[in-house]
Amino acid sequence: MTSSTESRSDSAGATPANPTGPSASFVVVANRLPVERVSGDGDDEWRMSPGGLVTALEPVLRQKHGVWIGWHGVPGEHLEPFEASGIPVVPVPLSGHEVTDYYEGMSNATLWPLYHDSVAFPEYHREWWDAYRRINRRFAQQAAAVAAEGAVVWVQDYQLQLVPRMLRELRPDLRIGFFLHIPFPPEELFQQLPWRREILEGIAGADLVGFQVAKDAHNFVRLLRQMLRYQTHRDRFVTPDRRTGRAQAYPISIDVNAFEELSNSPEVVSRAAEIRRDLGAKNILFGVDRLDYTKGLRQRIQAVGELFSEGRLDPAETVFLQLATPSRERVEEYKRLRDDIELQIGRINGSMGTIARSPITYLHTSVSKQELTAMYRAADVLIVTPLRDGMNLVAKEYPACKTDGSGALVLSEFAGAAEELRQAYIVNPYDINGMKETILRAVGDPPATKRRRMRGLRKQVTSHDIHAWADAFLRDLDAIRRPVAPNHGDEAAAG
Ligand code: ADP
Ligand code: G6P
């Protein structure tokens, strides 16, 4: 593999890489490649990182000679296409400036907060938008260069909303799917976007558009009708070139078997016991999130802190373990959040801790899947309190790991997962008193009640795994009629 580094170039990756011709009959396009660099002797190697999406798509990628297109995460570094654990990947380079404007700016300081109920103030900058458009075109060109005639291309998430339409213009023969992993905002918020029409048209370039929950699919179709005057009927829409597309909910899930197996492994079982011993508490409350302001960390820490200070949770027998993965650390709101919660935790531990123990154990790090599984196994109560979340996979991973049927899940009603995980202890994270009462119930309910609830959660999660999610989306995409040239078909009759 060859690579070259440039410190500053806005024309990075202008020529799409295409070593073998347009030969892939299945193409995944995502902002990130699912790879991690492993340093060896001499040349670096890359291997697939074990995320849920990769696990779901790996069999399809292998079977259909698929390719994954995405950014490998290092600004200014050019890599040739290569294979990671046997899967061909095509890296899309981003210069330092493009990372600032397209990734940190438009994607994560405009779209991310706006789509999450504006829980942080979205910033609108025309130069960010220009970069977003330019980079989306780069991804589209790359997909057009590797996709075989009639291939299926599956575009992922909010960073690439313009790709479906751009790709269709380049390659009308393709079958294009788009899945939004985060919430789609209600009309009143979406209207704020100065580039709202272009984004809607961009997504509607797909034959099938997937959302986490049905409400978001309805919002999207309604906006197509009201803002773009598209003809629509239920989940179908017709574009001006008389193509029919569909928008539907496909709630994403996790690789349940892999979590169960790992959780039952002797290493994890003994590590979970060790974690319990090390924490030395009767009750372990647990939180694990990317350090993101959408996750409701301030409210969660406030609620737990008050329970300790009011003596309703006893630090001698209860500990709150909060694991926070570093994320988007150059974006202002993320820096502010880290400062805020570290101050909050410091105050709580400073006033209620003893030499022997602190009520909150806080780790600002990412851990291996094995370690995380052991933490899930060790935890008596998992607290998941996003202010808004597309799905929240953590809420599904916990029941999958609680193979002994113990444990309790406290879950925000504003996570997509709350629609399925009805047996969770549901909270409104803005209501601190309500959250405190519910946390106490999750800690203190009789074991039989908790077991019954956990059984319900496990049933839901084990019967809807990530493979079912990918199969359902790809089957529906396959079933959609091929695009037809304008005036040569009868596709305009939606429904
Ligand atoms: P988001 O996609 O917004 O980060 P999710 O809860 O849907 O939120 O997914 C987060 C994923 O990251 C989960 O699969 C979870 O296991 C993983 N994860 C979160 N925090 C950590 C951590 N500290 N170490 C390792 N994995 C983590
Ligand atoms: C969320 C988004 C993903 C994103 C991930 C990590 O899950 O939906 O698209 O990849 O967060 O964020 P990052 O900015 O590190 O890619």
Coordinates of C-alpha atoms and ligand atoms in Angstrom, one line a residue:
M1 CA 0.0 0.0 0.0
T2 CA 1.3 3.5 -0.8
S3 CA 0.4 6.7 0.9
S4 CA 1.4 10.3 0.6
T5 CA 0.8 13.2 3.0
E6 CA 0.0 16.7 2.1
S7 CA -0.4 19.4 4.7
R8 CA -2.9 21.5 2.8
S9 CA -4.8 20.9 -0.4
D10 CA -8.3 21.6 -1.3
S11 CA -8.2 19.5 -4.4
A12 CA -7.3 16.3 -2.5
G13 CA -8.6 13.2 -4.3
A14 CA -9.9 15.0 -7.4
T15 CA -9.4 11.9 -9.5
P16 CA -11.5 8.9 -8.4
A17 CA -9.4 5.8 -7.8
N18 CA -10.5 2.8 -9.9
P19 CA -7.8 0.1 -10.0
T20 CA -10.0 -2.6 -11.5
G21 CA -12.6 -0.8 -13.5
P22 CA -16.3 -0.4 -12.5
S23 CA -16.6 -4.0 -11.2
A24 CA -18.3 -3.8 -7.8
S25 CA -21.9 -5.0 -7.8
F26 CA -22.4 -3.8 -4.2
V27 CA -20.9 -0.5 -2.9
V28 CA -21.2 1.0 0.6
V29 CA -20.5 4.7 0.8
A30 CA -20.0 6.1 4.3
N31 CA -18.0 9.1 5.7
R32 CA -15.7 6.7 7.6
L33 CA -14.0 3.6 6.5
P34 CA -14.5 0.9 9.1
V35 CA -10.8 0.2 9.5
E36 CA -8.1 0.6 12.1
R37 CA -4.4 0.9 11.4
V38 CA -2.2 -1.7 12.9
S39 CA 1.5 -0.8 13.0
G40 CA 3.7 -3.7 11.9
D41 CA 7.3 -4.0 10.9
G42 CA 7.8 -1.5 8.0
D43 CA 4.5 -1.0 6.3
D44 CA 1.4 -0.3 8.3
E45 CA -1.5 -2.7 8.0
W46 CA -5.2 -2.0 8.2
R47 CA -7.9 -4.3 9.6
M48 CA -11.7 -4.0 9.7
S49 CA -12.8 -2.5 13.0
P50 CA -15.6 -4.6 14.6
G51 CA -18.6 -2.2 14.3
G52 CA -22.2 -3.4 13.9
L53 CA -22.6 -2.0 10.4
V54 CA -19.5 -3.8 9.1
T55 CA -20.6 -7.1 10.7
A56 CA -24.0 -6.7 9.0
L57 CA -22.6 -5.8 5.6
E58 CA -19.5 -8.0 5.5
P59 CA -21.3 -11.1 4.2
V60 CA -23.0 -9.1 1.4
L61 CA -19.7 -7.3 0.6
R62 CA -17.9 -10.7 0.3
Q63 CA -20.7 -12.4 -1.7
K64 CA -21.2 -9.6 -4.2
H65 CA -17.6 -8.5 -4.6
G66 CA -18.4 -5.3 -2.7
V67 CA -16.4 -2.2 -2.0
W68 CA -16.5 0.2 0.9
I69 CA -15.8 3.8 0.1
G70 CA -14.9 6.3 3.0
W71 CA -12.4 8.5 4.7
H72 CA -9.8 6.7 6.8
G73 CA -9.7 9.5 9.4
V74 CA -6.3 11.1 8.8
P75 CA -6.4 14.7 7.3
G76 CA -4.2 15.2 4.3
E77 CA -3.1 11.6 3.8
H78 CA -3.7 10.0 0.5
L79 CA -4.0 6.2 0.4
E80 CA -4.4 3.9 -2.6
P81 CA -7.3 1.4 -2.5
F82 CA -6.4 -1.6 -0.4
E83 CA -8.0 -4.6 1.3
A84 CA -8.8 -4.7 5.0
S85 CA -9.5 -8.3 6.3
G86 CA -10.2 -9.3 2.7
I87 CA -12.7 -6.5 1.9
P88 CA -11.7 -3.9 -0.8
V89 CA -11.8 -0.4 0.6
V90 CA -11.4 2.8 -1.3
P91 CA -10.1 5.7 0.8
V92 CA -11.5 9.2 0.0
P93 CA -8.9 11.7 1.1
L94 CA -9.7 14.9 3.0
S95 CA -7.3 17.8 3.4
G96 CA -7.0 19.5 6.8
H97 CA -9.2 22.4 5.5
E98 CA -11.8 20.0 4.3
V99 CA -11.9 18.2 7.6
T100 CA -12.5 21.6 9.3
D101 CA -15.3 22.8 6.9
Y102 CA -17.0 19.6 5.7
Y103 CA -16.6 17.3 8.8
E104 CA -16.2 19.4 11.9
G105 CA -18.2 22.3 10.4
M106 CA -21.1 21.5 8.2
S107 CA -21.5 17.9 9.4
N108 CA -20.9 18.3 13.1
A109 CA -21.6 21.9 13.9
T110 CA -24.5 22.5 11.6
L111 CA -26.4 19.3 10.7
W112 CA -25.6 17.3 13.8
P113 CA -27.1 19.8 16.3
L114 CA -30.0 20.8 14.0
Y115 CA -31.0 17.2 13.4
H116 CA -30.9 16.5 17.2
D117 CA -33.6 19.0 18.1
S118 CA -31.1 21.9 18.1
V119 CA -30.0 20.9 21.6
A120 CA -26.9 23.0 20.7
F121 CA -27.1 26.0 18.5
P122 CA -26.5 25.1 14.8
E123 CA -24.1 27.4 13.0
Y124 CA -24.6 28.2 9.3
H125 CA -21.6 29.1 7.2
R126 CA -21.6 29.3 3.4
E127 CA -18.0 28.1 3.1
W128 CA -18.9 25.0 5.2
W129 CA -21.8 24.3 2.8
D130 CA -19.5 24.8 -0.3
A131 CA -17.1 22.2 1.2
Y132 CA -19.9 19.8 2.0
R133 CA -21.2 20.0 -1.5
R134 CA -17.7 19.5 -2.9
I135 CA -16.9 16.5 -0.7
N136 CA -20.2 14.9 -1.4
R137 CA -19.4 15.2 -5.1
R138 CA -16.1 13.5 -4.5
F139 CA -17.7 10.6 -2.8
A140 CA -20.3 10.3 -5.6
Q141 CA -17.6 10.4 -8.3
Q142 CA -15.7 7.7 -6.4
A143 CA -18.8 5.5 -6.2
A144 CA -19.6 6.1 -9.9
A145 CA -16.1 4.9 -10.8
V146 CA -16.2 1.6 -9.0
A147 CA -19.9 0.5 -9.3
A148 CA -20.6 -2.1 -12.0
E149 CA -23.6 -1.7 -14.4
G150 CA -26.8 -2.0 -12.4
A151 CA -25.0 -2.3 -9.0
V152 CA -26.5 -1.6 -5.6
V153 CA -25.0 1.4 -3.8
W154 CA -25.9 2.0 -0.2
V155 CA -25.1 5.6 1.1
Q156 CA -24.9 6.1 4.8
D157 CA -25.8 9.0 7.1
Y158 CA -26.0 12.8 7.4
Q159 CA -22.5 13.6 6.2
L160 CA -23.4 12.4 2.6
Q161 CA -27.0 13.6 2.0
L162 CA -26.2 15.0 -1.4
V163 CA -24.6 11.8 -2.7
P164 CA -27.7 9.9 -3.8
R165 CA -28.7 12.6 -6.3
M166 CA -25.2 13.4 -7.5
L167 CA -24.6 9.7 -8.1
R168 CA -27.8 9.2 -9.9
E169 CA -26.9 12.0 -12.3
L170 CA -23.6 10.3 -13.0
R171 CA -25.0 6.8 -13.1
P172 CA -28.7 6.4 -13.8
D173 CA -28.3 2.7 -14.1
L174 CA -27.6 2.2 -10.3
R175 CA -30.0 1.2 -7.6
I176 CA -29.3 3.6 -4.8
G177 CA -30.2 3.3 -1.1
F178 CA -29.7 5.9 1.6
F179 CA -29.9 5.4 5.4
L180 CA -30.0 8.2 7.9
H181 CA -28.6 6.9 11.3
I182 CA -29.5 10.1 13.2
P183 CA -33.0 11.7 13.7
F184 CA -34.6 13.6 10.8
P185 CA -35.8 16.9 12.2
P186 CA -39.3 18.1 12.4
E187 CA -40.4 20.6 9.7
E188 CA -40.0 23.7 11.9
L189 CA -36.3 23.0 12.5
F190 CA -35.5 21.7 9.0
Q191 CA -36.8 25.0 7.6
Q192 CA -33.9 26.8 9.2
L193 CA -31.4 25.2 6.8
P194 CA -30.5 27.8 4.1
W195 CA -29.8 24.7 1.8
R196 CA -32.9 22.8 2.7
R197 CA -34.1 22.2 -0.9
E198 CA -30.8 20.9 -2.1
I199 CA -30.6 18.5 0.9
L200 CA -34.1 17.1 0.3
E201 CA -33.4 16.7 -3.4
G202 CA -30.1 15.1 -2.6
I203 CA -31.6 12.4 -0.4
A204 CA -34.6 11.9 -2.8
G205 CA -32.0 10.8 -5.4
A206 CA -32.2 7.4 -3.7
D207 CA -34.6 4.7 -4.6
L208 CA -35.1 3.8 -1.0
V209 CA -34.6 6.1 2.0
G210 CA -34.3 4.5 5.4
F211 CA -34.9 6.2 8.8
Q212 CA -34.6 4.9 12.4
V213 CA -38.3 5.6 13.2
A214 CA -41.5 5.9 11.2
K215 CA -42.1 9.5 12.3
D216 CA -38.9 10.6 10.6
A217 CA -39.9 8.9 7.4
H218 CA -43.2 10.7 7.5
N219 CA -41.6 14.1 8.1
F220 CA -39.3 13.5 5.1
V221 CA -42.1 12.6 2.8
R222 CA -44.2 15.5 4.0
L223 CA -41.4 17.9 3.3
L224 CA -40.9 16.5 -0.2
R225 CA -44.6 17.3 -0.8
Q226 CA -44.7 20.7 0.8
M227 CA -41.4 22.1 -0.1
L228 CA -40.6 20.5 -3.4
R229 CA -44.1 19.8 -4.5
Y230 CA -43.4 16.2 -5.2
Q231 CA -46.4 13.9 -5.6
T232 CA -46.5 11.5 -2.7
H233 CA -48.6 8.7 -1.4
R234 CA -48.0 7.1 2.0
D235 CA -44.3 6.1 1.9
R236 CA -43.8 6.8 -1.8
F237 CA -42.7 9.9 -3.6
V238 CA -42.3 10.8 -7.3
T239 CA -39.4 13.0 -8.5
P240 CA -39.7 15.5 -11.3
D241 CA -38.1 12.9 -13.7
R242 CA -41.0 10.5 -12.9
R243 CA -39.1 8.1 -10.7
T244 CA -40.8 6.6 -7.7
G245 CA -38.9 6.3 -4.5
R246 CA -39.8 5.1 -1.0
A247 CA -39.1 6.3 2.5
Q248 CA -39.5 3.9 5.4
A249 CA -38.3 3.1 8.9
Y250 CA -35.7 0.4 9.5
P251 CA -34.7 0.5 13.1
I252 CA -31.0 -0.4 13.3
S253 CA -29.8 -3.0 15.8
I254 CA -26.7 -4.9 16.9
D255 CA -24.9 -8.2 16.4
V256 CA -26.7 -9.9 19.2
N257 CA -25.1 -13.3 18.9
A258 CA -21.6 -11.8 19.0
F259 CA -22.4 -9.9 22.2
E260 CA -24.0 -12.9 23.9
E261 CA -21.1 -15.1 23.0
L262 CA -18.6 -12.6 24.2
S263 CA -20.5 -12.0 27.4
N264 CA -20.6 -15.7 28.2
S265 CA -16.9 -16.2 27.5
P266 CA -14.9 -17.2 30.6
E267 CA -12.6 -14.2 30.2
V268 CA -15.5 -11.7 30.2
V269 CA -17.3 -13.5 33.1
S270 CA -14.1 -13.3 35.2
R271 CA -13.3 -9.8 34.2
A272 CA -16.9 -8.7 35.1
A273 CA -16.4 -10.2 38.6
E274 CA -13.0 -8.4 38.9
I275 CA -14.7 -5.1 37.9
R276 CA -17.3 -5.6 40.6
R277 CA -14.5 -6.3 43.2
D278 CA -12.5 -3.3 42.1
L279 CA -15.4 -1.0 42.3
G280 CA -16.3 -2.5 45.7
A281 CA -20.0 -1.6 45.6
K282 CA -23.2 -3.4 46.1
N283 CA -24.9 -1.4 43.3
I284 CA -23.1 -0.4 40.1
L285 CA -24.8 2.2 38.0
F286 CA -23.3 2.5 34.6
G287 CA -23.2 5.0 31.7
V288 CA -21.3 4.7 28.4
D289 CA -21.5 7.2 25.6
R290 CA -19.5 9.1 23.1
L291 CA -18.8 12.4 24.8
D292 CA -21.5 14.2 23.0
Y293 CA -24.0 16.9 24.1
T294 CA -26.9 15.0 22.7
K295 CA -26.4 12.2 25.2
G296 CA -27.8 14.1 28.2
L297 CA -24.7 13.6 30.3
R298 CA -25.1 16.9 32.2
Q299 CA -28.6 16.0 33.3
R300 CA -27.7 12.4 34.2
I301 CA -24.8 13.5 36.3
Q302 CA -26.9 16.2 38.0
A303 CA -29.6 13.6 38.8
V304 CA -27.2 11.0 40.2
G305 CA -25.2 13.7 42.1
E306 CA -28.4 14.9 43.8
L307 CA -29.3 11.4 44.8
F308 CA -26.0 11.1 46.5
S309 CA -26.0 14.5 48.1
E310 CA -29.6 14.0 49.5
G311 CA -28.5 10.6 51.0
R312 CA -31.0 8.7 48.8
L313 CA -28.1 6.8 47.3
D314 CA -25.3 5.8 49.7
P315 CA -21.8 6.2 48.3
A316 CA -20.8 3.4 50.7
E317 CA -22.8 0.9 48.7
T318 CA -23.4 2.5 45.3
V319 CA -21.0 3.7 42.6
F320 CA -21.8 5.4 39.3
L321 CA -19.3 4.4 36.6
Q322 CA -19.3 6.7 33.6
L323 CA -17.3 5.9 30.5
A324 CA -17.0 8.6 27.9
T325 CA -15.4 8.1 24.5
P326 CA -13.4 11.1 23.2
S327 CA -15.3 12.5 20.2
R328 CA -15.0 15.4 17.7
E329 CA -12.6 17.1 20.1
R330 CA -11.9 20.2 18.0
V331 CA -15.5 21.2 17.8
E332 CA -16.3 24.0 20.4
E333 CA -19.5 22.5 21.9
Y334 CA -17.6 19.2 22.6
K335 CA -14.8 21.0 24.4
R336 CA -17.3 22.9 26.5
L337 CA -19.2 19.7 27.4
R338 CA -16.0 18.0 28.5
D339 CA -15.1 20.9 30.7
D340 CA -18.6 21.1 32.2
I341 CA -19.0 17.5 33.1
E342 CA -15.5 17.1 34.5
L343 CA -16.3 20.1 36.7
Q344 CA -19.6 18.6 37.7
I345 CA -18.0 15.2 38.6
G346 CA -15.1 16.8 40.4
R347 CA -17.6 18.8 42.6
I348 CA -19.6 15.7 43.4
N349 CA -16.6 13.5 44.2
G350 CA -14.9 16.4 46.1
S351 CA -17.9 16.9 48.4
M352 CA -19.2 13.4 48.8
G353 CA -16.2 11.2 48.4
T354 CA -13.9 9.7 51.1
I355 CA -10.3 8.6 51.0
A356 CA -11.6 5.1 50.3
R357 CA -14.0 5.9 47.6
S358 CA -15.6 8.3 45.2
P359 CA -19.3 8.2 44.2
I360 CA -18.5 8.6 40.5
T361 CA -15.8 6.8 38.7
Y362 CA -15.2 8.6 35.4
L363 CA -13.1 7.3 32.5
H364 CA -12.5 9.5 29.4
T365 CA -11.4 6.7 27.1
S366 CA -12.5 4.2 24.5
V367 CA -12.2 0.5 25.6
S368 CA -12.1 -2.8 23.7
K369 CA -15.4 -4.6 23.0
Q370 CA -14.4 -7.3 25.5
E371 CA -13.8 -4.8 28.3
L372 CA -17.1 -3.0 27.5
T373 CA -19.0 -6.3 27.5
A374 CA -17.5 -7.0 30.9
M375 CA -18.7 -3.6 32.2
Y376 CA -22.2 -4.3 30.9
R377 CA -22.2 -7.6 32.6
A378 CA -21.0 -6.1 35.8
A379 CA -23.6 -3.2 35.8
D380 CA -26.8 -3.5 37.9
V381 CA -28.4 -0.5 36.2
L382 CA -27.5 1.1 32.8
I383 CA -28.5 4.7 32.5
V384 CA -29.0 6.0 28.9
T385 CA -30.4 9.5 28.8
P386 CA -30.0 11.2 25.4
L387 CA -31.9 14.5 24.8
R388 CA -32.3 13.1 21.3
D389 CA -30.8 10.0 19.6
G390 CA -31.5 8.3 16.3
M391 CA -31.4 4.9 17.9
N392 CA -28.8 4.4 20.7
L393 CA -27.1 1.1 20.3
V394 CA -25.7 1.0 23.9
A395 CA -29.4 0.5 25.0
K396 CA -29.5 -2.6 22.9
E397 CA -26.0 -3.9 23.7
Y398 CA -26.8 -4.0 27.5
P399 CA -29.7 -6.4 27.4
A400 CA -27.8 -8.6 24.9
C401 CA -24.9 -8.9 27.4
K402 CA -27.2 -9.6 30.4
T403 CA -27.5 -13.2 29.5
D404 CA -28.2 -14.1 33.1
G405 CA -31.4 -12.0 33.0
S406 CA -30.3 -9.6 35.7
G407 CA -30.0 -5.8 35.4
A408 CA -32.2 -2.8 34.7
L409 CA -32.2 -0.3 31.8
V410 CA -33.1 3.4 32.4
L411 CA -33.8 4.8 29.0
S412 CA -34.7 8.3 27.6
E413 CA -38.0 8.5 25.8
F414 CA -36.1 10.6 23.2
A415 CA -33.9 7.7 22.0
G416 CA -35.2 5.8 18.9
A417 CA -34.6 2.7 20.9
A418 CA -37.4 3.6 23.4
E419 CA -40.0 2.7 20.7
E420 CA -38.9 -0.9 20.8
L421 CA -37.5 -1.3 24.4
R422 CA -40.8 -0.8 26.1
Q423 CA -39.7 -2.8 29.2
A424 CA -37.1 -0.2 30.1
Y425 CA -37.5 2.3 32.9
I426 CA -38.4 5.2 30.6
V427 CA -37.4 8.8 31.6
N428 CA -37.6 12.3 30.3
P429 CA -34.0 13.5 30.7
Y430 CA -35.1 17.2 31.0
D431 CA -37.1 16.2 34.2
I432 CA -34.4 15.8 36.8
N433 CA -36.8 14.9 39.6
G434 CA -38.6 12.4 37.5
M435 CA -35.3 10.9 36.4
K436 CA -34.1 10.6 40.1
E437 CA -37.3 8.8 41.1
T438 CA -37.0 6.4 38.2
I439 CA -33.3 5.7 38.8
L440 CA -34.2 4.8 42.4
R441 CA -37.0 2.5 41.2
A442 CA -34.5 0.8 38.8
V443 CA -32.1 0.3 41.8
G444 CA -34.7 -0.8 44.3
D445 CA -37.5 -2.7 42.5
P446 CA -37.8 -6.4 43.6
P447 CA -35.5 -8.7 41.6
A448 CA -38.5 -10.6 40.1
T449 CA -39.8 -7.3 38.6
K450 CA -36.4 -6.5 37.2
R451 CA -36.0 -10.0 35.7
R452 CA -39.4 -9.8 34.1
R453 CA -38.5 -6.4 32.5
M454 CA -35.1 -7.7 31.4
R455 CA -36.7 -10.8 29.8
G456 CA -38.9 -8.5 27.7
L457 CA -35.9 -6.4 26.7
R458 CA -33.8 -9.4 25.7
K459 CA -36.7 -10.9 23.7
Q460 CA -37.0 -7.7 21.7
V461 CA -33.3 -7.4 21.1
T462 CA -32.6 -11.0 20.2
S463 CA -35.5 -11.2 17.7
H464 CA -34.4 -8.0 15.8
D465 CA -30.6 -8.1 15.1
I466 CA -28.4 -6.2 12.7
H467 CA -28.6 -8.9 10.1
A468 CA -32.4 -8.7 10.0
W469 CA -32.0 -4.9 9.6
A470 CA -29.6 -5.1 6.6
D471 CA -31.6 -7.9 5.0
A472 CA -34.8 -5.9 5.2
F473 CA -33.3 -2.8 3.7
L474 CA -31.5 -4.5 0.9
R475 CA -34.5 -6.7 0.1
D476 CA -36.8 -3.7 -0.2
L477 CA -34.2 -1.8 -2.3
D478 CA -34.0 -4.8 -4.6
A479 CA -37.8 -5.0 -4.9
I480 CA -38.0 -1.4 -6.1
R481 CA -38.5 -1.1 -9.8
R482 CA -35.5 -0.1 -11.8
P483 CA -35.3 3.6 -12.7
V484 CA -36.8 4.3 -16.1
A485 CA -35.9 7.1 -18.5
P486 CA -38.3 10.1 -18.5
N487 CA -41.4 9.6 -20.6
H488 CA -40.8 5.9 -21.0
G489 CA -42.5 4.4 -18.1
D490 CA -45.5 4.5 -15.9
E491 CA -43.7 5.2 -12.6
A492 CA -45.4 8.5 -12.0
A493 CA -48.4 6.9 -10.5
A494 CA -47.1 6.7 -6.9
G495 CA -48.8 4.1 -4.7
Ligands
ADP1 P1 -23.5 7.0 18.7 O1 -23.6 6.3 17.4 O2 -24.1 8.3 18.8 O3 -22.1 7.1 19.2 P2 -24.7 4.6 19.9 O4 -25.0 4.3 21.3 O5 -25.7 4.3 18.9 O6 -24.2 6.1 19.8 O7 -23.4 3.8 19.4 C1 -22.1 3.9 20.1 C2 -21.3 2.7 19.9 O8 -20.0 3.0 20.4 C3 -21.8 1.5 20.6 O9 -21.6 0.3 19.8 C4 -20.9 1.4 21.9 O10 -20.6 0.1 22.3 C5 -19.6 2.0 21.4 N1 -18.9 2.7 22.5 C6 -19.4 3.8 23.1 N2 -18.5 4.2 24.1 C7 -17.5 3.4 24.0 C8 -16.2 3.3 24.7 N3 -15.9 4.1 25.7 N4 -15.4 2.3 24.4 C9 -15.7 1.4 23.4 N5 -16.9 1.5 22.7 C10 -17.7 2.4 23.0
G6P2 C1 -22.8 8.6 15.0 C2 -23.0 8.9 13.5 C3 -22.0 8.2 12.6 C4 -20.6 8.5 13.1 C5 -20.4 8.2 14.6 C6 -19.1 8.5 15.2 O1 -23.0 7.2 15.2 O2 -24.3 8.5 13.1 O3 -22.1 8.6 11.3 O4 -19.6 7.9 12.4 O5 -21.4 8.9 15.3 O6 -18.8 9.9 14.9 P1 -17.5 10.4 14.1 O7 -17.7 11.8 13.9 O8 -16.3 10.0 15.0 O9 -17.5 9.6 12.8

